[in-house]
XYZ file of C-alpha atoms in Angstrom:
538
model
C 12.029 15.821 12.436
C 13.604 15.012 8.764
C 14.696 18.185 6.967
C 12.454 16.652 3.825
C 9.262 17.117 5.549
C 10.008 20.594 6.273
C 8.275 23.128 4.119
C 10.233 25.273 2.152
C 9.259 29.025 3.592
C 7.985 31.356 0.776
C 9.761 34.385 0.582
C 7.461 37.554 1.208
C 7.648 40.197 -1.795
C 8.459 43.238 -0.290
C 9.237 46.886 -1.799
C 12.398 48.434 -0.502
C 11.513 51.564 1.871
C 12.098 54.583 -0.179
C 11.637 53.131 -3.530
C 8.517 53.133 -5.891
C 7.456 50.658 -8.695
C 6.364 52.735 -11.702
C 3.208 51.724 -13.933
C 2.903 52.053 -17.458
C 0.579 55.639 -17.154
C 3.627 56.768 -14.848
C 6.248 55.779 -17.417
C 4.296 57.275 -20.879
C 3.930 60.357 -18.487
C 7.212 61.007 -17.848
C 8.278 60.376 -21.977
C 6.045 62.669 -22.745
C 7.351 65.227 -20.299
C 10.881 64.700 -20.782
C 10.661 64.582 -24.826
C 9.271 68.272 -24.670
C 11.884 68.952 -22.241
C 14.704 67.714 -24.687
C 12.891 69.627 -27.637
C 13.720 72.359 -26.064
C 17.383 71.688 -24.944
C 18.094 70.474 -28.005
C 16.664 73.740 -30.040
C 19.096 75.204 -27.918
C 22.297 73.179 -29.038
C 22.820 71.167 -26.383
C 23.629 67.391 -26.912
C 22.849 64.304 -25.323
C 25.813 62.365 -22.692
C 25.133 59.762 -20.101
C 27.397 58.694 -17.112
C 27.266 55.354 -15.415
C 25.191 55.001 -12.550
C 28.181 54.457 -10.389
C 31.070 56.724 -9.571
C 34.103 56.349 -7.422
C 33.086 57.921 -4.024
C 35.926 60.060 -3.912
C 34.897 61.688 -6.930
C 31.303 62.867 -5.854
C 33.298 65.482 -4.007
C 29.988 66.486 -1.689
C 30.253 63.161 0.251
C 33.759 62.033 0.706
C 34.725 58.904 2.468
C 35.909 60.024 5.720
C 35.253 56.650 7.842
C 35.856 52.580 6.995
C 31.923 53.000 5.249
C 31.386 56.039 3.483
C 27.481 55.732 3.526
C 26.915 59.429 4.595
C 24.000 60.632 1.858
C 25.183 57.948 -0.678
C 24.901 54.243 -1.257
C 28.346 53.052 -1.505
C 30.148 49.547 -2.094
C 33.386 48.260 -1.886
C 35.294 47.361 -5.452
C 37.180 44.370 -5.884
C 40.249 46.076 -6.059
C 39.379 47.960 -2.696
C 38.171 51.470 -3.921
C 34.877 52.772 -2.631
C 32.242 53.192 -5.526
C 28.766 55.079 -4.542
C 25.462 55.665 -6.525
C 25.236 58.868 -7.784
C 23.275 61.595 -6.197
C 23.132 63.997 -9.044
C 24.197 64.439 -12.264
C 26.888 67.320 -12.101
C 29.630 65.778 -10.204
C 29.881 63.061 -12.801
C 29.537 65.096 -15.679
C 32.425 66.920 -13.991
C 34.171 63.911 -14.231
C 33.586 63.000 -17.352
C 34.738 66.490 -18.843
C 37.936 66.395 -16.838
C 38.780 62.364 -18.151
C 38.036 63.823 -21.776
C 39.004 67.178 -21.600
C 41.194 67.008 -25.010
C 38.621 65.325 -26.758
C 36.219 67.790 -25.505
C 34.873 70.709 -27.788
C 34.936 74.076 -25.686
C 32.090 75.395 -24.583
C 30.945 71.675 -24.034
C 27.093 72.061 -23.855
C 25.342 68.871 -22.804
C 22.043 67.536 -21.345
C 21.510 63.970 -19.122
C 18.326 62.715 -17.847
C 18.369 59.724 -15.253
C 17.793 58.358 -11.574
C 20.108 59.719 -8.642
C 20.101 58.016 -5.391
C 20.101 58.997 -1.636
C 21.105 57.532 1.246
C 18.215 58.974 3.426
C 15.384 58.558 5.450
C 12.840 58.575 2.874
C 8.774 59.912 4.345
C 5.887 61.187 2.432
C 7.103 62.647 -1.041
C 10.938 61.852 0.111
C 12.409 59.120 -2.353
C 15.689 57.222 -2.393
C 15.453 57.250 -5.824
C 14.517 59.902 -8.594
C 14.878 61.347 -11.622
C 16.806 64.111 -12.785
C 17.094 66.211 -16.406
C 20.091 68.340 -16.375
C 21.708 70.961 -18.851
C 25.208 72.278 -18.429
C 27.560 74.419 -19.862
C 31.090 73.733 -19.524
C 34.068 76.403 -20.160
C 31.716 79.404 -20.722
C 33.287 81.901 -18.328
C 30.484 84.981 -18.868
C 27.431 85.196 -17.399
C 25.831 85.680 -20.626
C 25.881 81.773 -20.509
C 23.765 82.043 -16.937
C 21.573 84.091 -18.765
C 20.848 81.813 -21.513
C 20.103 78.850 -18.848
C 17.344 81.028 -17.458
C 15.927 81.695 -20.627
C 16.106 78.070 -21.811
C 14.294 77.064 -18.164
C 11.741 79.587 -18.647
C 10.970 78.562 -22.492
C 10.682 74.352 -20.833
C 8.274 75.712 -18.390
C 6.252 77.351 -21.321
C 6.839 74.205 -23.474
C 5.250 71.725 -20.814
C 1.954 73.985 -20.929
C 2.755 76.172 -17.815
C 1.125 79.339 -19.006
C 3.388 82.760 -17.859
C 2.197 83.967 -14.516
C 2.376 80.511 -13.234
C 5.925 79.944 -12.689
C 9.006 82.334 -12.576
C 12.813 81.654 -12.588
C 14.189 83.706 -9.681
C 17.798 84.539 -10.123
C 20.489 85.117 -7.222
C 24.329 85.662 -6.974
C 26.570 84.063 -4.465
C 29.001 86.516 -4.170
C 26.205 89.223 -3.843
C 25.387 86.507 -0.529
C 29.118 87.021 0.228
C 28.942 90.658 0.353
C 25.965 90.929 2.278
C 27.361 89.009 4.643
C 30.669 90.827 4.487
C 28.730 94.143 4.816
C 27.172 93.419 7.864
C 30.515 92.407 9.641
C 30.028 88.743 9.233
C 33.446 88.169 7.151
C 36.151 85.502 7.829
C 36.354 81.686 8.679
C 35.210 82.519 12.470
C 32.184 84.034 10.910
C 31.166 80.837 9.003
C 28.558 79.092 11.297
C 26.500 82.413 12.069
C 26.554 83.096 8.000
C 24.961 79.681 7.634
C 22.332 81.133 10.189
C 21.660 84.034 8.391
C 21.254 82.008 4.713
C 19.052 79.758 6.993
C 16.901 82.204 7.924
C 16.771 84.011 4.448
C 15.573 80.722 2.834
C 12.980 80.565 5.003
C 11.231 83.957 3.473
C 8.604 82.259 1.733
C 7.492 79.926 4.646
C 7.568 82.398 7.581
C 7.457 85.784 5.606
C 9.504 89.314 6.938
C 8.661 88.835 10.295
C 9.482 85.514 10.842
C 12.635 86.355 9.188
C 13.520 88.842 11.629
C 12.867 86.607 14.530
C 15.386 83.974 13.127
C 17.911 86.754 12.022
C 17.895 87.524 15.982
C 17.257 85.726 19.102
C 14.906 83.166 17.728
C 11.346 82.283 16.529
C 8.953 80.342 18.414
C 6.332 78.448 16.250
C 2.519 77.528 17.123
C 3.079 74.282 18.813
C 5.633 76.119 20.839
C 9.227 74.773 19.963
C 11.613 77.435 19.993
C 14.493 77.697 17.037
C 17.555 79.563 18.000
C 18.101 82.376 16.026
C 21.199 83.855 14.126
C 22.156 86.100 16.665
C 22.090 89.319 14.266
C 21.951 92.752 16.287
C 18.723 95.170 15.195
C 21.080 97.288 12.585
C 22.309 94.392 10.639
C 18.902 93.100 10.785
C 17.255 96.053 9.648
C 20.261 96.412 6.496
C 19.281 92.759 5.428
C 15.718 93.128 5.377
C 15.411 96.808 3.999
C 18.446 97.054 1.685
C 18.805 93.316 0.402
C 15.284 91.156 1.189
C 13.183 94.402 0.781
C 13.370 93.003 -3.645
C 12.718 89.258 -2.862
C 9.504 87.820 -4.386
C 9.009 86.561 -1.136
C 8.536 89.788 0.686
C 5.057 88.744 1.191
C 1.481 90.155 1.406
C 0.245 93.961 1.134
C -0.006 93.339 5.047
C 3.602 92.324 5.850
C 4.542 94.838 3.658
C 2.635 97.455 5.316
C 4.307 96.212 8.630
C 7.536 96.683 6.930
C 7.124 100.153 6.111
C 5.855 101.032 8.956
C 8.616 100.029 10.772
C 10.838 101.995 8.321
C 11.661 99.098 5.846
C 10.684 100.231 2.359
C 9.840 97.077 0.189
C 9.457 97.328 -3.619
C 7.926 94.128 -4.091
C 4.512 92.809 -2.926
C 1.688 90.795 -3.482
C -1.414 92.935 -3.654
C -5.011 90.534 -3.634
C -3.471 87.755 -5.000
C -1.365 89.624 -8.075
C 2.721 89.576 -8.327
C 3.821 93.048 -8.809
C 7.610 93.473 -9.743
C 10.057 96.041 -9.115
C 12.271 97.500 -12.084
C 15.770 95.833 -12.158
C 17.066 99.500 -11.364
C 15.556 99.604 -8.315
C 16.198 95.933 -7.441
C 20.021 96.357 -8.091
C 20.512 100.117 -6.679
C 18.510 98.444 -2.593
C 21.628 95.628 -3.399
C 24.707 98.054 -4.458
C 23.655 99.486 -0.924
C 23.143 96.010 1.108
C 26.730 95.498 -0.328
C 28.295 98.836 -0.174
C 31.970 98.289 1.472
C 32.355 94.587 -0.379
C 34.187 94.406 -3.242
C 32.768 90.524 -4.334
C 29.433 91.658 -3.364
C 29.870 95.034 -5.911
C 31.307 92.254 -8.760
C 28.239 90.111 -7.723
C 25.666 92.873 -8.494
C 27.195 94.165 -11.685
C 27.190 90.047 -13.065
C 23.635 90.206 -12.596
C 22.922 93.454 -14.267
C 24.632 91.938 -17.168
C 22.459 88.959 -17.139
C 19.657 91.640 -16.466
C 20.472 93.197 -19.588
C 20.878 89.916 -21.688
C 17.614 88.642 -20.471
C 15.718 91.702 -21.183
C 17.009 92.511 -24.423
C 16.115 89.092 -25.552
C 12.267 89.585 -24.735
C 12.497 87.875 -20.879
C 10.620 90.079 -18.781
C 10.565 90.077 -14.735
C 7.528 88.085 -14.907
C 9.164 85.268 -16.184
C 12.986 85.876 -15.044
C 13.397 87.685 -11.654
C 16.047 88.893 -9.824
C 15.483 88.122 -6.413
C 17.583 88.595 -3.076
C 15.892 85.409 -1.269
C 17.470 82.593 -3.684
C 19.735 80.599 -1.448
C 20.845 77.501 -3.034
C 24.010 74.616 -2.101
C 26.241 77.344 -1.046
C 29.111 74.549 -0.854
C 28.609 73.937 -4.564
C 27.696 77.369 -6.343
C 30.442 80.212 -7.339
C 28.130 82.929 -8.520
C 25.007 83.404 -10.097
C 22.188 80.774 -8.669
C 18.630 80.135 -10.172
C 15.365 78.561 -9.532
C 12.332 77.561 -11.188
C 9.021 78.097 -8.888
C 5.845 77.377 -10.170
C 3.192 79.815 -8.778
C -0.006 78.324 -8.609
C -2.317 76.714 -5.386
C -2.591 72.850 -5.284
C -4.064 71.041 -2.276
C -1.533 69.182 -0.011
C -2.646 65.839 1.786
C -4.026 67.863 4.587
C -6.504 69.411 2.158
C -4.797 73.135 2.248
C -4.032 75.308 0.021
C -0.371 76.289 -0.844
C 2.082 77.499 -3.279
C 3.513 74.241 -5.449
C 7.067 75.985 -5.032
C 10.575 74.963 -6.798
C 10.607 72.497 -9.772
C 14.146 72.903 -10.562
C 17.450 74.826 -9.702
C 20.912 75.430 -10.826
C 23.697 77.920 -11.433
C 27.421 78.372 -11.825
C 29.564 75.879 -10.346
C 33.554 76.871 -11.496
C 35.268 74.745 -9.125
C 33.697 71.381 -9.534
C 35.476 70.540 -12.769
C 38.533 72.760 -11.641
C 39.120 69.386 -8.476
C 40.073 66.881 -11.238
C 41.982 69.306 -13.577
C 44.571 71.817 -11.193
C 43.509 75.218 -13.644
C 40.161 76.697 -13.847
C 37.180 75.391 -15.967
C 34.010 77.715 -15.725
C 31.052 75.797 -15.817
C 27.019 76.434 -15.334
C 23.758 74.441 -15.000
C 20.401 73.458 -14.109
C 18.566 70.377 -12.941
C 15.182 69.596 -13.008
C 13.245 67.397 -10.980
C 10.820 65.272 -13.294
C 9.082 63.682 -10.463
C 7.871 66.874 -8.969
C 7.395 68.661 -12.066
C 5.221 65.959 -13.405
C 2.995 66.005 -10.291
C 2.748 70.239 -10.835
C 2.042 69.298 -14.526
C -0.890 66.219 -13.696
C -2.126 69.017 -11.209
C -2.613 71.771 -14.086
C -3.949 69.031 -16.410
C -0.939 69.328 -18.734
C -0.068 65.456 -18.665
C -1.107 62.293 -19.138
C -4.334 63.594 -20.335
C -3.513 61.323 -23.760
C -4.868 57.747 -23.560
C -2.606 55.428 -23.912
C -4.412 52.925 -26.540
C -3.915 49.306 -25.789
C -3.354 46.766 -28.496
C -5.489 45.116 -31.034
C -6.078 41.619 -30.313
C -5.663 39.372 -32.628
C -7.458 36.079 -31.169
C -6.416 32.768 -31.770
C -8.691 29.998 -32.948
C -7.010 27.085 -34.262
C -3.422 25.895 -33.148
C -2.383 24.294 -36.266
C 0.786 25.571 -38.065
C -0.897 27.369 -41.115
C -3.541 28.885 -38.809
C -0.748 30.012 -36.265
C 0.928 31.489 -39.242
C -1.993 33.315 -40.625
C -2.591 34.617 -37.188
C 0.797 36.227 -36.741
C 0.728 37.350 -40.218
C -2.535 39.580 -39.632
C -0.938 40.903 -36.022
C 2.766 41.629 -38.018
C 0.820 43.571 -41.385
C -0.811 45.804 -38.252
C 2.447 46.161 -36.799
C 4.036 47.644 -39.752
C 1.361 50.103 -40.426
C 2.084 51.343 -36.877
C -1.089 50.027 -34.860
C -0.133 48.446 -31.809
C -1.210 44.607 -32.096
C -0.563 41.276 -30.470
C -1.444 37.729 -30.834
C -3.140 36.062 -27.840
C -0.495 33.783 -26.198
C -2.247 32.355 -23.572
C -4.062 28.822 -23.372
C -6.066 29.676 -26.827
C -8.545 26.742 -26.444
C -10.618 28.512 -23.977
C -11.638 31.395 -26.780
C -14.157 32.970 -23.676
C -11.129 33.892 -21.775
C -9.431 35.325 -24.835
C -12.190 37.933 -24.727
C -12.202 38.175 -21.149
C -8.369 39.225 -21.746
C -9.145 41.799 -24.279
C -11.327 43.282 -21.883
C -8.968 43.534 -18.745
C -6.304 44.796 -21.364
C -8.498 47.293 -22.484
C -8.090 46.482 -26.149
C -10.070 48.309 -28.678
C -10.794 45.841 -31.255
C -10.856 42.123 -31.404
C -9.853 40.163 -35.027
C -11.374 36.614 -35.145
C -11.097 33.862 -37.800
C -12.164 30.404 -37.291
C -12.362 27.733 -39.885
C -15.489 29.143 -41.546
C -13.916 32.589 -41.987
C -10.438 31.396 -43.319
C -12.483 29.172 -45.914
C -13.980 32.460 -47.019
C -10.860 34.219 -46.821
C -12.204 36.785 -44.345
C -12.080 37.798 -40.841
C -14.250 39.408 -37.922
C -13.910 42.482 -36.452
C -15.220 43.024 -32.809
C -15.223 47.041 -32.189
C -14.598 46.372 -28.122
C -15.426 49.803 -27.163
C -18.691 50.452 -29.144
C -19.435 47.095 -27.848
C -19.127 48.286 -24.205
C -21.211 51.246 -24.869
C -24.055 49.316 -26.803
C -24.076 46.749 -24.441
C -25.202 48.883 -21.710
C -28.229 50.145 -24.131
C -29.334 46.725 -25.325
C -31.470 44.888 -22.634
C -33.004 41.457 -23.801
C -31.237 38.372 -25.703
C -33.665 39.120 -28.908
C -32.215 42.380 -29.253
C -28.513 41.313 -29.011
C -28.507 38.656 -31.468
C -30.475 40.826 -33.789
C -27.673 44.299 -33.538
C -24.957 41.793 -33.823
C -23.142 44.503 -31.663
C -20.091 46.536 -33.091
C -19.345 43.436 -35.301
C -18.572 43.238 -38.752
C -16.668 40.680 -41.484
C -14.535 41.863 -44.171
C -12.430 40.413 -46.462
C -8.777 39.675 -45.224
C -7.198 42.204 -47.754
C -9.296 44.782 -46.195
C -8.195 44.351 -42.648
C -5.615 46.980 -42.090
C -8.039 49.624 -43.493
C -10.875 48.668 -41.365
C -9.020 48.461 -38.247
C -7.468 52.113 -39.120
C -11.291 53.453 -39.339
C -12.883 52.042 -36.486
C -9.863 53.261 -34.394
C -10.200 56.925 -36.050
C -13.840 56.371 -35.092
C -12.657 55.584 -31.542
C -10.188 58.132 -31.653
C -13.475 61.030 -32.532
C -15.287 59.462 -29.939
C -12.548 60.561 -27.072
C -12.096 63.902 -28.661
C -16.161 64.900 -28.516
C -15.881 63.339 -25.250
C -13.115 65.374 -23.745
C -14.679 68.366 -25.086
C -18.270 67.907 -23.853
């Protein structure tokens, strides 16, 4: 068969797995949310900086090239000079590189924020994407934990600026040094116990999911779930488990319900925090830190960590941030290969309905901590740093659940229709359009096939345009334009049943002088806005 007779194969349009297209509504909602976050960060004295999507792979730190193609966790390619480059997996590692490369020009402490997409080369799944947006704030060059305290206060202010009321969120705080101290105090210090320490920390991280009883099993021999699957435990002895649960985890915000608290107390494990009848009750800071000093007894690093958190608590409380906003919580376990001091997490406490129709607590929408070693990798000298990262997509979902985002309808543009195609008429239509734009009104001149006028009104209807502006030869000769209120027209058309009534009503359409065009459009848009407001309050 002649090759010329073969039909070209049509390319299949397909979206890469783990990626999403974003609609105008999603983009407007994201912009609305990030503008509120940015305003808080700016108010705290942070300035923006931007780093590229690609970094040299060895600069990323967490995923280093250890094979011919370093694609474990990141998307990588080889440059023309044979160097490996990767799409950034977070915004912190690129900041560390930026600070190190520009260290002599940067004024320390360097207070900066960044928003942008990050990429993970991981298997996608429901709610798990390979590209997502983060919004970070960092302070580099501030060694004191007062910088960490300020970061937590800024996160609390950010939650409230987004419309999340007190009681619907909490900033939970812990310290890597306290976690290390607890491990050391129960006999899990040293490199030979690194694997067991990791299993203990993984068990602690499951406190919100399984409660104290489930964590007790995971700290010991292991836990069997409802399906019969068995998860091997950390293998701790009874004394080690009791010390962890009573002296350390007993103060956790996750210590569970009144029932689980009673069980713990019956077993001789005092828990100073409980969730009774749906209300969160918090221990005072002195009680929490007393328990933690007991849990880290004999560990100098643990004692240092508790002292740092006590200072943070003093600063937060003096500034008016109580435990209902910033809570010191033993169950916070974050990126332990990353953080060197305080760690914190922003958690939303209200219920949402998941895909199975179950009521679940929304959970974490961001976190961070002190990472004094990250910039130092490039410098050969200590460079202290602390920061916080918000998961924009997850937080946006939460705000939509609360009805705090995307409620402001994006108004489609006013449509200037085209009745004649000569140069003079086209110029006049474009002049109307520019006059509206110059007054801050969204407007567009129809750019399709103008000879089929009915299609223009169909376009306006599909587009959701609030007003159509019409000027044919007769109107042009009189120096007037017709304004068609398309929103009111839709409403009235449902109330008018026969053609005679329609012709008599001249639905929501009036003729005005060209000079009054902009003023009349503003008047109609204002009336439509008032109607929307009344409908929203009804």
